[in-house]
Amino acid sequence: MNIVVCVKYVPDATADRKFEDDNTVDRVGVDGLLSELDEYAVEQALQFREKREGEEITVTALTVGPEKAVDAVRKALQMGADSGVHVVDDAIAGSDYIATSLVLAKAVEKIKADAGADLVVCGMASTDASGSVVPAMLAERLGLPQVTLASVVESQGDQVRIKRDNEGSTEVIGATLPIVLSVTDQSGEARYPSFKGIMAAKKKGLETWSLSDLGVDAGEVGLSVAWSQVEDTTARPPRTAGEIVTDEDGSGATALVDFLASKKFI
């Protein structure tokens, strides 16, 4: 059995993030890291393997992105994934969810042809875009059942059961492998890479594929065919000193209400 876990390289939220001239997110000139929400997907893939002692199960980390995106795969390998695949091609830049799901699906199909893919695991969303739609699109393209937004994952044989928490209820959903599974940040704390894991990751296989390796035409991806585009951006203004409301003559409450009303907070 082979588990494919999709991971994304995202700009560090604490870094000085910015946009390119075409209003796409700069993913090259800023510090980045493995999306925190995808760490939970890696964790669940590893737990799935660990709970099935005696079975031959491999975990392959898959990412699509610029050259630096390989760091997301390396982090997954350090956590315990067995191998990695990085799809990198200049034509992919600016791709929307639809094009991204296409590239991911073609990569999963190639992995499936080479080694099999019984379970595809994703995070609930990426921390940069927060769309939460790629797992469903990926399942549709692969022709697989989707079991999404799992807070608890249980499995036995080829059966998988999840719990999905809603605002006022909890759903229990079952499915038969192969499936596409997405997990939330409530599914279990993601492990930290150990020193042993970091050293072992250096010897693990990591393949780099282009669009041509997947049989994807460059005209099917990229900003030019995206269904939505950002037309304009405005830099965040620098922080200014706050306004202090004094209450020396008993008018502080009125001044505070007037201030909140002027900002449309009340």
Short mmCIF file of C-alpha atoms in Angstrom, two decimals:
data_model
loop_
_atom_site.label_atom_id
_atom_site.label_comp_id
_atom_site.label_asym_id
_atom_site.label_seq_id
_atom_site.Cartn_x
_atom_site.Cartn_y
_atom_site.Cartn_z
CA MET A 1 0.00 0.00 0.00
CA ASN A 2 1.19 3.49 -0.83
CA ILE A 3 -0.11 6.65 0.81
CA VAL A 4 0.35 9.94 -1.01
CA VAL A 5 0.22 13.03 1.21
CA CYS A 6 -0.09 16.39 -0.53
CA VAL A 7 1.93 19.18 1.06
CA LYS A 8 2.28 22.85 0.17
CA TYR A 9 5.10 25.34 0.53
CA VAL A 10 3.65 28.64 1.76
CA PRO A 11 5.11 32.06 2.65
CA ASP A 12 6.00 32.35 6.32
CA ALA A 13 3.23 34.33 8.02
CA THR A 14 5.84 36.11 10.16
CA ALA A 15 7.91 37.19 7.14
CA ASP A 16 7.53 40.35 5.08
CA ARG A 17 5.15 38.95 2.47
CA LYS A 18 4.55 40.73 -0.83
CA PHE A 19 3.11 40.37 -4.31
CA GLU A 20 4.77 40.00 -7.70
CA ASP A 21 4.27 42.55 -10.48
CA ASP A 22 1.40 40.41 -11.84
CA ASN A 23 -0.31 40.52 -8.40
CA THR A 24 0.40 36.89 -7.61
CA VAL A 25 1.91 35.99 -4.24
CA ASP A 26 5.69 36.13 -4.17
CA ARG A 27 6.73 32.56 -3.35
CA VAL A 28 10.39 32.92 -4.30
CA GLY A 29 11.67 36.10 -2.71
CA VAL A 30 10.27 35.46 0.78
CA ASP A 31 10.92 32.86 3.46
CA GLY A 32 8.58 29.89 3.28
CA LEU A 33 7.79 26.64 5.02
CA LEU A 34 5.52 23.60 4.99
CA SER A 35 1.94 24.74 5.52
CA GLU A 36 1.09 24.07 9.17
CA LEU A 37 -2.26 22.53 8.24
CA ASP A 38 -0.49 20.05 5.96
CA GLU A 39 1.63 18.88 8.89
CA TYR A 40 -1.54 17.29 10.26
CA ALA A 41 -2.00 15.45 6.97
CA VAL A 42 1.56 14.10 7.19
CA GLU A 43 0.93 13.06 10.78
CA GLN A 44 -2.24 11.14 9.91
CA ALA A 45 -0.49 9.40 7.02
CA LEU A 46 2.32 8.32 9.35
CA GLN A 47 -0.13 7.15 12.01
CA PHE A 48 -2.01 5.15 9.40
CA ARG A 49 1.24 3.34 8.59
CA GLU A 50 2.28 2.86 12.21
CA LYS A 51 -1.05 1.34 13.24
CA ARG A 52 -0.68 -1.37 10.63
CA GLU A 53 2.41 -3.20 11.79
CA GLY A 54 3.39 -6.04 9.52
CA GLU A 55 1.93 -4.43 6.40
CA GLU A 56 4.18 -2.95 3.75
CA ILE A 57 3.08 0.67 3.60
CA THR A 58 5.01 3.60 2.16
CA VAL A 59 4.25 7.29 2.50
CA THR A 60 5.09 9.59 -0.41
CA ALA A 61 5.05 13.36 0.08
CA LEU A 62 3.95 15.31 -3.01
CA THR A 63 4.22 19.04 -3.63
CA VAL A 64 3.73 21.43 -6.55
CA GLY A 65 5.61 24.72 -6.50
CA PRO A 66 8.81 26.66 -7.25
CA GLU A 67 12.28 25.35 -6.53
CA LYS A 68 12.15 26.35 -2.85
CA ALA A 69 8.95 24.28 -2.43
CA VAL A 70 11.17 21.23 -2.12
CA ASP A 71 11.65 22.31 1.51
CA ALA A 72 8.04 21.29 2.20
CA VAL A 73 8.80 17.77 0.98
CA ARG A 74 12.02 17.66 2.99
CA LYS A 75 10.10 18.57 6.16
CA ALA A 76 7.67 15.71 5.48
CA LEU A 77 10.61 13.34 4.94
CA GLN A 78 12.12 14.49 8.24
CA MET A 79 8.83 13.76 9.97
CA GLY A 80 8.89 10.21 8.62
CA ALA A 81 7.64 10.04 5.03
CA ASP A 82 9.50 7.48 2.93
CA SER A 83 9.94 9.35 -0.34
CA GLY A 84 9.09 12.63 -2.00
CA VAL A 85 8.00 14.09 -5.33
CA HIS A 86 8.36 17.75 -6.31
CA VAL A 87 6.56 19.00 -9.40
CA VAL A 88 8.25 22.20 -10.55
CA ASP A 89 7.74 24.08 -13.81
CA ASP A 90 7.80 27.79 -14.59
CA ALA A 91 4.46 27.45 -16.41
CA ILE A 92 2.69 26.53 -13.16
CA ALA A 93 3.20 29.98 -11.60
CA GLY A 94 -0.10 31.76 -10.98
CA SER A 95 -2.22 28.62 -11.26
CA ASP A 96 -5.60 28.62 -9.55
CA TYR A 97 -7.25 25.75 -7.66
CA ILE A 98 -8.47 24.11 -10.85
CA ALA A 99 -5.05 23.97 -12.48
CA THR A 100 -3.36 22.97 -9.22
CA SER A 101 -5.74 20.06 -8.76
CA LEU A 102 -5.01 18.98 -12.34
CA VAL A 103 -1.26 18.86 -11.75
CA LEU A 104 -1.69 17.07 -8.42
CA ALA A 105 -4.04 14.52 -9.98
CA LYS A 106 -1.62 13.77 -12.82
CA ALA A 107 1.21 13.38 -10.30
CA VAL A 108 -0.85 11.02 -8.14
CA GLU A 109 -1.75 8.99 -11.24
CA LYS A 110 1.95 8.70 -12.12
CA ILE A 111 2.77 7.60 -8.58
CA LYS A 112 -0.13 5.15 -8.74
CA ALA A 113 1.17 3.70 -11.99
CA ASP A 114 4.66 3.31 -10.54
CA ALA A 115 3.96 2.17 -6.97
CA GLY A 116 0.21 2.33 -6.31
CA ALA A 117 -1.79 4.89 -4.37
CA ASP A 118 -4.52 3.60 -2.08
CA LEU A 119 -4.92 6.69 0.07
CA VAL A 120 -4.39 10.36 -0.75
CA VAL A 121 -4.22 12.63 2.31
CA CYS A 122 -4.50 16.42 2.32
CA GLY A 123 -4.72 19.15 4.91
CA MET A 124 -8.07 20.89 5.34
CA ALA A 125 -6.73 24.01 3.60
CA SER A 126 -3.49 25.86 2.98
CA THR A 127 -2.51 28.62 5.36
CA ASP A 128 -1.96 31.11 2.53
CA ALA A 129 -5.13 30.72 0.45
CA SER A 130 -7.48 28.82 2.81
CA GLY A 131 -9.65 27.63 -0.08
CA SER A 132 -10.37 24.09 1.22
CA VAL A 133 -11.47 23.02 -2.28
CA VAL A 134 -8.42 21.23 -3.70
CA PRO A 135 -9.08 17.88 -1.92
CA ALA A 136 -12.58 17.72 -3.44
CA MET A 137 -11.30 18.72 -6.89
CA LEU A 138 -8.53 16.15 -6.62
CA ALA A 139 -11.00 13.40 -5.71
CA GLU A 140 -13.19 14.33 -8.69
CA ARG A 141 -10.26 14.22 -11.10
CA LEU A 142 -9.05 10.88 -9.72
CA GLY A 143 -12.55 9.39 -9.70
CA LEU A 144 -12.24 8.54 -5.99
CA PRO A 145 -14.61 8.98 -3.03
CA GLN A 146 -13.77 11.98 -0.87
CA VAL A 147 -13.88 11.95 2.94
CA THR A 148 -13.06 15.47 4.02
CA LEU A 149 -12.52 17.65 7.09
CA ALA A 150 -11.85 14.72 9.41
CA SER A 151 -11.16 15.49 13.07
CA VAL A 152 -10.79 11.78 13.92
CA VAL A 153 -9.56 9.05 11.56
CA GLU A 154 -9.99 5.32 12.22
CA SER A 155 -9.24 2.43 9.89
CA GLN A 156 -9.50 -1.33 9.73
CA GLY A 157 -8.62 -3.32 6.64
CA ASP A 158 -9.76 -1.35 3.62
CA GLN A 159 -12.37 0.54 5.65
CA VAL A 160 -11.85 4.10 6.87
CA ARG A 161 -14.16 5.91 9.24
CA ILE A 162 -13.93 9.57 10.16
CA LYS A 163 -15.65 12.03 12.45
CA ARG A 164 -16.45 15.46 11.07
CA ASP A 165 -17.33 18.19 13.55
CA ASN A 166 -20.00 20.67 12.54
CA GLU A 167 -21.24 23.67 14.46
CA GLY A 168 -23.93 21.74 16.30
CA SER A 169 -23.27 18.09 15.53
CA THR A 170 -20.69 15.44 14.67
CA GLU A 171 -20.97 13.31 11.53
CA VAL A 172 -19.53 9.80 11.26
CA ILE A 173 -18.62 8.90 7.69
CA GLY A 174 -17.26 5.62 6.35
CA ALA A 175 -15.56 4.80 3.07
CA THR A 176 -13.66 2.00 1.37
CA LEU A 177 -10.14 2.49 0.06
CA PRO A 178 -8.96 3.96 -2.24
CA ILE A 179 -10.11 7.44 -1.17
CA VAL A 180 -9.04 11.06 -0.88
CA LEU A 181 -8.97 12.14 2.77
CA SER A 182 -8.53 15.62 4.22
CA VAL A 183 -7.94 16.24 7.92
CA THR A 184 -8.35 19.23 10.21
CA ASP A 185 -6.03 20.65 12.84
CA GLN A 186 -8.06 18.74 15.45
CA SER A 187 -7.00 15.35 14.12
CA GLY A 188 -3.89 15.07 16.29
CA GLU A 189 -0.77 17.04 17.14
CA ALA A 190 1.83 16.82 14.40
CA ARG A 191 5.18 15.40 15.47
CA TYR A 192 8.45 17.34 15.43
CA PRO A 193 11.26 15.91 13.30
CA SER A 194 13.83 14.19 15.48
CA PHE A 195 17.56 14.48 14.89
CA LYS A 196 17.51 10.88 13.65
CA GLY A 197 14.67 11.73 11.28
CA ILE A 198 16.47 14.80 9.96
CA MET A 199 19.60 12.78 9.20
CA ALA A 200 17.63 9.88 7.69
CA ALA A 201 15.73 12.25 5.38
CA LYS A 202 18.97 13.08 3.54
CA LYS A 203 19.13 9.52 2.21
CA LYS A 204 15.50 9.21 1.13
CA GLY A 205 14.44 9.36 -2.49
CA LEU A 206 13.20 12.69 -3.81
CA GLU A 207 12.15 12.96 -7.46
CA THR A 208 11.65 16.15 -9.45
CA TRP A 209 9.04 16.14 -12.22
CA SER A 210 8.07 18.71 -14.83
CA LEU A 211 4.74 19.18 -16.60
CA SER A 212 6.04 17.18 -19.54
CA ASP A 213 6.76 14.25 -17.22
CA LEU A 214 3.07 14.30 -16.26
CA GLY A 215 1.74 14.80 -19.78
CA VAL A 216 0.25 18.19 -18.88
CA ASP A 217 0.23 20.92 -21.50
CA ALA A 218 1.62 24.25 -20.27
CA GLY A 219 -1.45 25.95 -21.74
CA GLU A 220 -3.67 24.22 -19.17
CA VAL A 221 -2.02 25.88 -16.18
CA GLY A 222 -0.72 29.25 -15.09
CA LEU A 223 -2.13 32.72 -14.58
CA SER A 224 -3.30 33.15 -18.19
CA VAL A 225 -5.96 30.42 -17.83
CA ALA A 226 -6.86 31.02 -14.17
CA TRP A 227 -10.60 31.51 -13.58
CA SER A 228 -9.88 34.36 -11.17
CA GLN A 229 -7.10 36.93 -10.93
CA VAL A 230 -6.14 39.68 -8.50
CA GLU A 231 -6.39 42.95 -10.42
CA ASP A 232 -4.81 45.27 -7.87
CA THR A 233 -3.15 45.30 -4.46
CA THR A 234 -2.43 48.01 -1.94
CA ALA A 235 0.40 47.82 0.55
CA ARG A 236 -0.65 47.78 4.17
CA PRO A 237 -0.14 51.26 5.65
CA PRO A 238 2.47 51.58 8.40
CA ARG A 239 1.21 51.37 11.94
CA THR A 240 0.47 54.70 13.59
CA ALA A 241 0.19 55.69 17.21
CA GLY A 242 -3.18 54.94 18.76
CA GLU A 243 -5.58 57.59 20.00
CA ILE A 244 -5.82 57.97 23.78
CA VAL A 245 -9.22 58.90 25.18
CA THR A 246 -9.00 60.74 28.47
CA ASP A 247 -11.78 61.06 31.00
CA GLU A 248 -10.78 64.07 33.04
CA ASP A 249 -14.12 65.84 32.77
CA GLY A 250 -16.41 62.81 32.53
CA SER A 251 -16.70 62.93 28.73
CA GLY A 252 -14.52 59.86 28.12
CA ALA A 253 -17.43 57.49 27.52
CA THR A 254 -18.99 59.79 24.95
CA ALA A 255 -15.65 60.28 23.18
CA LEU A 256 -15.09 56.54 23.11
CA VAL A 257 -18.55 55.87 21.65
CA ASP A 258 -18.04 58.57 19.02
CA PHE A 259 -14.68 57.04 18.05
CA LEU A 260 -16.13 53.53 17.72
CA ALA A 261 -19.06 54.86 15.70
CA SER A 262 -16.74 56.76 13.34
CA LYS A 263 -14.91 53.51 12.62
CA LYS A 264 -18.25 51.70 12.17
CA PHE A 265 -17.42 49.28 15.00
CA ILE A 266 -20.82 49.99 16.53
#
